[in-house]
Structures are given as C-alpha cells and as structure tokens.
Amino acid sequence: EEGYDDGSGMIDPNTGMPIAAGADGNKDVSSLMQSVYAEDGKYWECLVCQYLTKNKGSVREHIEAKHVQSDGFQCDKCHKFCPNRKSLRNHVYVYHTKHKLSQGLD
C-alpha cells in the first residue's frame, strides 16, 4: 500500500490517504501532526507530507482539507455542501456574514 500509514491501517487504496475514522466520523487530526522545534521557534508539521507552519490551526486545516476524507459539511442557512470545515467557514463568512454586514442587516 502506498501513502502514509499512521499505524491504524486505515489507508484508502485509491488515494493513498487516511480514511476517516473515529466516533465523530473524522480521523483524529492530532495523530497526523507533531510539533517541531527549530532555532527560530516552534513549528507544526503534517506527518503525511511534511507541510510546516508556525500556526497549529493552519496545520489542522491543512490535514483536514488534504489528507482526511470526510462526508463534508452542510451550511445550516442555505444547505450548500462544502468539502471541509475551512470551506464551510469561508462560505458562511462570504455569503451569510460579510454580505449581511455590507447591507446593514442583522
């Protein structure tokens, strides 16, 4: 099998990516990241592709968007389907928050 194996054996043979698992339907993102210390500070690393960032939230979003399969997320307001949480947050901001603010609506 190709792809990253975190020891769970849950690898999709078609994509080589971890398959969603766990009680909430999502693979534990924490198991796919680690903190790394360098001379200029602490970084967070994706254990699948070695993406590196100083922001823990950024590596979590990266892993969820790029390496963990999920059923996606649906907007509560308009029912648009989004493939990951980051795209859902962006959708809600652009279409349900920013738009309302620009029109002076609550």
Coordinates of N, CA and C in Angstrom, one line a residue:
E1 N 0.8 -1.2 0.0 CA 0.0 0.0 0.0 C 0.9 1.2 0.0
E2 N 0.5 2.2 -0.8 CA 1.2 3.5 -0.8 C 0.5 4.4 0.1
G3 N 1.2 5.5 0.4 CA 0.6 6.5 1.2 C 1.1 6.4 2.7
Y4 N 0.7 7.4 3.4 CA 1.1 7.5 4.8 C 0.3 6.5 5.6
D5 N 0.9 5.7 6.5 CA 0.2 4.8 7.4 C 0.6 5.2 8.8
D6 N -0.4 5.6 9.6 CA -0.2 6.1 10.9 C -0.3 4.9 11.9
G7 N -0.3 3.7 11.4 CA -0.4 2.5 12.3 C -1.8 2.0 12.4
S8 N -2.8 2.7 12.0 CA -4.2 2.3 12.1 C -4.6 1.3 11.0
G9 N -3.8 1.3 9.9 CA -4.1 0.5 8.7 C -5.3 1.1 7.9
M10 N -5.7 2.2 8.2 CA -6.9 2.8 7.5 C -6.4 3.7 6.4
I11 N -6.0 3.1 5.3 CA -5.5 3.8 4.1 C -6.4 3.5 2.9
D12 N -6.9 4.5 2.2 CA -7.7 4.3 1.0 C -6.7 3.8 -0.1
P13 N -6.9 2.6 -0.6 CA -6.0 2.2 -1.7 C -6.1 3.0 -3.0
N14 N -7.2 3.7 -3.2 CA -7.3 4.5 -4.4 C -6.6 5.8 -4.3
T15 N -6.5 6.4 -3.1 CA -5.9 7.7 -3.0 C -4.6 7.7 -2.2
G16 N -4.4 6.6 -1.4 CA -3.2 6.5 -0.5 C -3.3 7.4 0.7
M17 N -4.5 7.9 1.0 CA -4.8 8.8 2.1 C -5.5 8.1 3.2
P18 N -5.3 8.6 4.4 CA -6.1 8.1 5.6 C -7.6 8.1 5.4
I19 N -8.2 7.1 5.8 CA -9.7 7.0 5.7 C -10.3 7.6 7.0
A20 N -11.4 8.4 6.9 CA -12.0 8.9 8.1 C -12.4 7.8 9.0
A21 N -12.1 8.0 10.3 CA -12.4 7.0 11.3 C -12.7 7.8 12.6
G22 N -13.2 7.1 13.6 CA -13.4 7.7 14.9 C -14.9 7.9 15.1
A23 N -15.3 8.2 16.4 CA -16.7 8.3 16.8 C -17.4 9.4 16.0
D24 N -16.7 10.5 15.7 CA -17.4 11.6 15.0 C -17.3 11.6 13.5
G25 N -16.7 10.5 13.0 CA -16.6 10.3 11.5 C -15.4 10.9 10.9
N26 N -14.5 11.5 11.8 CA -13.3 12.1 11.3 C -12.1 11.5 11.9
K27 N -11.1 11.2 11.1 CA -9.8 10.7 11.7 C -9.3 11.7 12.7
D28 N -8.7 11.3 13.7 CA -8.1 12.2 14.7 C -7.0 12.9 14.0
V29 N -7.2 14.2 13.7 CA -6.2 15.0 13.0 C -5.0 15.1 13.8
S30 N -5.1 15.1 15.2 CA -3.9 15.3 16.0 C -2.9 14.2 15.8
S31 N -3.4 13.0 15.4 CA -2.4 11.9 15.2 C -1.6 12.1 13.9
L32 N -2.0 13.0 13.1 CA -1.3 13.3 11.8 C -0.4 14.5 11.8
M33 N -0.2 15.1 13.0 CA 0.6 16.3 13.2 C 1.5 16.2 14.4
Q34 N 2.6 16.9 14.4 CA 3.5 17.0 15.5 C 4.2 18.3 15.6
S35 N 4.6 18.7 16.8 CA 5.3 19.9 17.0 C 6.8 19.6 16.7
V36 N 7.4 20.6 16.1 CA 8.9 20.5 15.8 C 9.5 21.8 16.3
Y37 N 10.7 21.7 16.9 CA 11.4 22.8 17.4 C 12.6 23.1 16.5
A38 N 12.8 24.4 16.2 CA 13.9 24.8 15.4 C 14.5 26.0 16.1
E39 N 15.6 26.5 15.6 CA 16.3 27.7 16.2 C 15.4 28.9 16.3
D40 N 14.5 29.1 15.3 CA 13.7 30.3 15.3 C 12.3 30.0 15.9
G41 N 12.1 28.9 16.6 CA 10.8 28.7 17.3 C 10.2 27.4 17.0
K42 N 9.0 27.3 17.5 CA 8.2 26.1 17.4 C 7.4 26.1 16.1
Y43 N 7.3 24.9 15.4 CA 6.6 24.7 14.2 C 5.6 23.5 14.4
W44 N 4.7 23.4 13.5 CA 3.8 22.3 13.5 C 3.9 21.6 12.1
E45 N 4.1 20.3 12.1 CA 4.3 19.6 10.9 C 3.2 18.6 10.6
C46 N 2.9 18.5 9.3 CA 2.0 17.4 8.9 C 2.8 16.2 8.7
L47 N 2.4 15.1 9.3 CA 3.2 13.9 9.2 C 3.0 13.1 7.9
V48 N 2.0 13.6 7.1 CA 1.7 12.9 5.8 C 2.6 13.5 4.7
C49 N 2.8 14.8 4.7 CA 3.5 15.4 3.6 C 4.6 16.4 4.0
Q50 N 4.8 16.5 5.3 CA 5.8 17.4 5.9 C 5.5 18.9 5.7
Y51 N 4.3 19.3 5.4 CA 3.9 20.7 5.4 C 4.3 21.3 6.8
L52 N 4.9 22.4 6.8 CA 5.4 23.0 8.1 C 4.8 24.4 8.2
T53 N 4.4 24.8 9.4 CA 3.8 26.1 9.7 C 4.0 26.4 11.2
K54 N 4.0 27.7 11.5 CA 4.1 28.1 13.0 C 2.7 28.1 13.6
N55 N 1.7 28.0 12.8 CA 0.3 28.0 13.3 C -0.3 26.7 13.4
K56 N -0.6 26.2 14.6 CA -1.2 24.9 14.9 C -2.6 24.8 14.1
G57 N -3.4 25.8 14.1 CA -4.7 25.8 13.4 C -4.5 25.6 11.9
S58 N -3.5 26.2 11.4 CA -3.2 26.1 9.9 C -2.9 24.6 9.5
V59 N -2.1 24.0 10.4 CA -1.7 22.6 10.0 C -3.0 21.7 10.2
R60 N -3.8 22.0 11.2 CA -5.0 21.2 11.4 C -5.9 21.3 10.1
E61 N -6.1 22.6 9.7 CA -6.9 22.8 8.5 C -6.3 22.1 7.3
H62 N -5.0 22.2 7.1 CA -4.3 21.6 6.0 C -4.6 20.1 6.0
I63 N -4.4 19.4 7.2 CA -4.6 18.0 7.2 C -6.1 17.6 6.9
E64 N -7.0 18.3 7.5 CA -8.4 18.0 7.2 C -8.7 18.2 5.8
A65 N -8.2 19.2 5.2 CA -8.6 19.5 3.7 C -7.8 18.6 2.8
K66 N -6.6 18.2 3.1 CA -5.8 17.5 2.1 C -5.6 16.0 2.4
H67 N -5.8 15.6 3.6 CA -5.4 14.2 3.9 C -6.5 13.3 4.6
V68 N -7.6 13.9 5.0 CA -8.6 13.2 5.7 C -9.9 13.2 4.9
Q69 N -10.4 12.1 4.6 CA -11.6 12.0 3.8 C -12.8 12.2 4.8
S70 N -13.8 12.9 4.4 CA -15.0 13.1 5.2 C -16.2 13.2 4.3
D71 N -17.4 13.2 4.9 CA -18.6 13.3 4.2 C -18.9 14.7 3.8
G72 N -18.1 15.7 4.3 CA -18.3 17.1 4.1 C -19.2 17.7 5.1
F73 N -19.5 19.0 4.9 CA -20.3 19.7 5.8 C -21.3 20.6 5.1
Q74 N -22.5 20.7 5.7 CA -23.6 21.4 5.0 C -23.9 22.7 5.8
C75 N -24.1 23.8 5.1 CA -24.4 25.1 5.7 C -25.8 25.0 6.3
D76 N -25.9 25.4 7.5 CA -27.2 25.4 8.2 C -28.2 26.4 7.6
K77 N -27.7 27.5 7.0 CA -28.6 28.6 6.5 C -29.1 28.3 5.1
C78 N -28.2 27.8 4.2 CA -28.7 27.6 2.8 C -28.5 26.2 2.3
H79 N -28.0 25.3 3.1 CA -27.8 23.9 2.8 C -26.7 23.7 1.7
K80 N -25.9 24.6 1.4 CA -24.8 24.4 0.5 C -23.8 23.4 1.1
F81 N -23.4 22.5 0.2 CA -22.4 21.4 0.7 C -21.0 21.9 0.5
C82 N -20.2 21.8 1.5 CA -18.8 22.2 1.5 C -17.9 20.9 1.8
P83 N -16.8 20.7 1.2 CA -16.0 19.5 1.4 C -15.2 19.5 2.7
N84 N -15.0 20.6 3.3 CA -14.3 20.6 4.6 C -14.7 21.8 5.5
R85 N -14.3 21.8 6.7 CA -14.8 22.9 7.7 C -14.3 24.3 7.2
K86 N -13.0 24.3 6.7 CA -12.5 25.6 6.3 C -13.3 26.2 5.2
S87 N -13.7 25.4 4.2 CA -14.5 26.0 3.1 C -15.9 26.3 3.6
L88 N -16.5 25.6 4.6 CA -17.7 26.0 5.2 C -17.7 27.3 5.9
R89 N -16.6 27.5 6.7 CA -16.4 28.8 7.4 C -16.3 29.9 6.4
N90 N -15.5 29.7 5.4 CA -15.4 30.8 4.4 C -16.7 31.1 3.7
H91 N -17.5 30.0 3.3 CA -18.8 30.2 2.7 C -19.7 31.0 3.7
V92 N -19.8 30.7 4.9 CA -20.7 31.4 5.9 C -20.2 32.8 6.0
Y93 N -18.9 33.1 6.1 CA -18.5 34.5 6.2 C -18.8 35.3 4.9
V94 N -18.5 34.7 3.7 CA -18.8 35.4 2.5 C -20.3 35.6 2.2
Y95 N -21.0 34.6 2.4 CA -22.4 34.7 1.9 C -23.5 35.0 3.0
H96 N -23.1 34.8 4.3 CA -24.1 35.0 5.3 C -23.6 36.0 6.4
T97 N -22.4 36.4 6.4 CA -21.9 37.4 7.4 C -21.5 38.7 6.7
K98 N -20.5 38.6 5.8 CA -20.0 39.7 5.1 C -21.1 40.4 4.3
H99 N -21.9 39.6 3.6 CA -23.0 40.1 2.8 C -24.0 40.9 3.6
K100 N -24.3 40.3 4.8 CA -25.3 41.0 5.7 C -24.7 42.3 6.2
L101 N -23.4 42.3 6.5 CA -22.8 43.5 7.1 C -22.8 44.6 6.0
S102 N -22.5 44.2 4.8 CA -22.4 45.2 3.7 C -23.8 45.9 3.4
Q103 N -24.9 45.1 3.7 CA -26.2 45.7 3.5 C -26.8 46.3 4.8
G104 N -26.0 46.2 5.9 CA -26.5 46.8 7.1 C -27.6 46.0 7.8
L105 N -27.6 44.7 7.5 CA -28.7 43.8 8.1 C -28.1 43.1 9.3
D106 N -29.0 42.6 10.1 CA -28.6 41.8 11.3 C -28.6 40.3 11.0

